[in-house]
Amino acid sequence: MTQDMTKVVQKALKNQNLAGILDRWDYPTARAKAYEGVDFQALRNKIADIKGGAADHLMDLAQTFKKNAEANGVKVFIAKSADEAKQYIANLCKEKSVKKIVKSKSMATEEIHLNHFLEQQGIDSDETDLGEWICQLAHQTPSHMVMPALHLTKEEVSDLFAQEVKRPLDNDIQKLVKVARNEIREKFFAADLGISGANMAIAETGTIVICTNEGNARLVTTLPKVHVALVGLEKLIPNYEDAAPILAALPRSATSQLLTSYTSFISAPTPDENGSIKELHVVLMDNNRTAMAADPKFKEALQCIRCASCLNVCPVYRLVTGHVFGDIYTGGIGTILTAWFNELKSAEDIQALCIGCDKCKDVCPGKIDIPALILELRHRTTQKEGLSFIYKSALQVINNRKVFHSMLRAASFVQKPFVKDGFIRHLPMFLSNLSEYRSLPSIAPVAFRDIFKTIKQPKCSEKAVFFAGCAIDFVYPKTGQAIVTILNKAGIEVVFPQDQSCCGIPHWGSGSFDMAADAAERNIKPLLECNPDYVVVSCASCTTALKKEWAEVLHAEKRDDLINDANKVAEKTYMFTELVSKLIKEKRLTPKQGVQISELTYHDSCHAKRHVGISQEPRDALSAAGYHITEMKECDTCCGMGGSYTVKQPDISMQMLKRKLENIEATGAQFVSAECPGCLIQLGGGLDKAGSKIKAVHPAELMLDKFE
């Protein structure tokens, strides 16, 4: 990330209004209530089918729309580029001697910077929706696709309005709205032309659909003698009935409403007050959308209905908002659209802000895998631009087992002057910022791979290969010992291949699929060598690699000869608590009776819950082992670790950690647990730095003495 972007992030994090604005709304609760009684999965499947099918035939639908709309008296122009769209509107304005324009919400006009272009032609273009008007007065772009002025306080808005009306104003919101209404109302009557966007364009009937809450779009589209709708090709849908599922999802996902206040279907121009027919022009804009639709991976992004629910749940956006995390289109989906509608290079800094927690994927009504598409952007950027020398070198070291492990062993000696009670709380000079907000875990004096050789196990008929991952191997070897002990009690002998190395998740997350494939290739053979009954992993990130990513990255790198073996590993892979829960149900592990109940709260790792779907199993296993679980607020919201994210984006990471620690402390629990060593490093270090009595402990260590 560039130095300039780092400064912008730091500035945004200091703005307390930005950090708290979405929290005051409590979007998740409001959204859940709005969707009560609605089968969200079925609804999003319908939308994905409609929009995905439309993306396969964009130009055909555009021609069908044009034919049917023109039969109704509408003038339709298909613009290949942003310049063509702007020029068409400019020529129309010149033809009609237009001097004043009123606009209603349209992200497409923001995309092509239409206001600025028209201003250069000597044409005043006034926004009429409240949020857009505020942004126009502030000379800013929208920070949110549905609530564009979300980032501004009422005091800032009051100052903007006071400058506009040239008199002092107070900060009462209702009074400010009245001022805006009075100022904007006259503009409708003075305008020569109205410009709107559209939420949908129905090919079957040549109809555009506009959804708003303020009603200004109806004035924009009816009062001026000429109405121009600028519509991206991705808004096309085949049939009239296809609008229904989108109309059901859009308000619920955007603002947690059951319906928008105004939904307008416009199929033809209407009579003017003197009896003449007004002009209606629809500009269908491509601007690289057909190229996007032709891309087998990115076509999916055209299923977006612009509800912005992905922004509302994003832990990064919540801290910095759209003027940092985005360009014209904001947040995760904005990163993808920016890369296509502008250029790949323009999204380079923005995509680095995504932590890959997958929360946006869960709520997207268009069923878009936004994190996967951002990862693909990283992959393509890496292929085109390469990684920085330092980062590439670090990944190469991690991929070299002997060198990496030798460095970790050496570090265990070098760290000794700084270690106390298993933590490094202070580091000297230029390293001091690494331990500013959290203590760092010390590297274990003896790695698990060395300890394992000394563990005596009973001979059992079933075998489990244990894939430890780097953190358990070199930071939390006691967790590894606990796993071996518990599995032995269930009649499972544990095998630890000494040739195992990093799972490749750091390489995969950086977009370096070739190095991730190297990691998969090195590990597959050692894991399958003894033909185990299980492959046990106790790191959520590593579990994701084994269960999902190895086969995918090998396929991406055309190493198809290894995919069958990668799938065998995936089929045998269990996250530790997943297997323990299974063994308890099979009565192969028997919890001790009469154990003292301890209070516990559980943090769901992003990889565990949303990548491999493991959330209830650790709770079941810990409850059976005698722990009472008090759920924390936002138990499945990212803690900010994100693998290397905490190094690349330390300021954002630490703000996310601060929020998570507050939620943990509020439970009053004795322990917080997570089946992800990375999360434990983040949470444990944060709790230690804060002087908390709560300890972050892996489920395996908590359950060590809890079974017969």
Short mmCIF file of C-alpha atoms in Angstrom, two decimals, residues 72 178 198 279 282 338 346 375 433 468 493 504 522 575 588-589 609 628 641 647 667 704:
data_model
loop_
_atom_site.label_atom_id
_atom_site.label_comp_id
_atom_site.label_asym_id
_atom_site.label_seq_id
_atom_site.Cartn_x
_atom_site.Cartn_y
_atom_site.Cartn_z
CA ASN A 72 -43.32 3.19 -26.87
CA LYS A 178 -36.61 21.78 5.52
CA ALA A 198 -32.46 3.28 -12.79
CA GLU A 279 -38.98 13.48 -24.43
CA VAL A 282 -32.51 6.11 -22.12
CA THR A 338 -13.37 0.21 -9.92
CA SER A 346 -6.62 2.09 -9.90
CA LEU A 375 -8.46 -12.27 -4.34
CA ASN A 433 5.42 -0.25 17.00
CA ALA A 468 -0.07 -28.61 12.94
CA GLU A 493 -3.04 -42.89 17.04
CA GLY A 504 0.26 -21.82 1.68
CA ARG A 522 4.96 -30.27 -0.86
CA MET A 575 -10.87 -29.43 12.21
CA ARG A 588 -15.74 -42.69 21.83
CA LEU A 589 -14.89 -39.74 24.03
CA LYS A 609 -17.26 -20.17 10.16
CA HIS A 628 -20.63 -22.64 30.11
CA MET A 641 -5.61 -10.59 12.58
CA VAL A 647 1.37 -6.39 9.41
CA THR A 667 -19.12 -11.17 28.86
CA LEU A 704 -7.24 -31.63 27.88
#
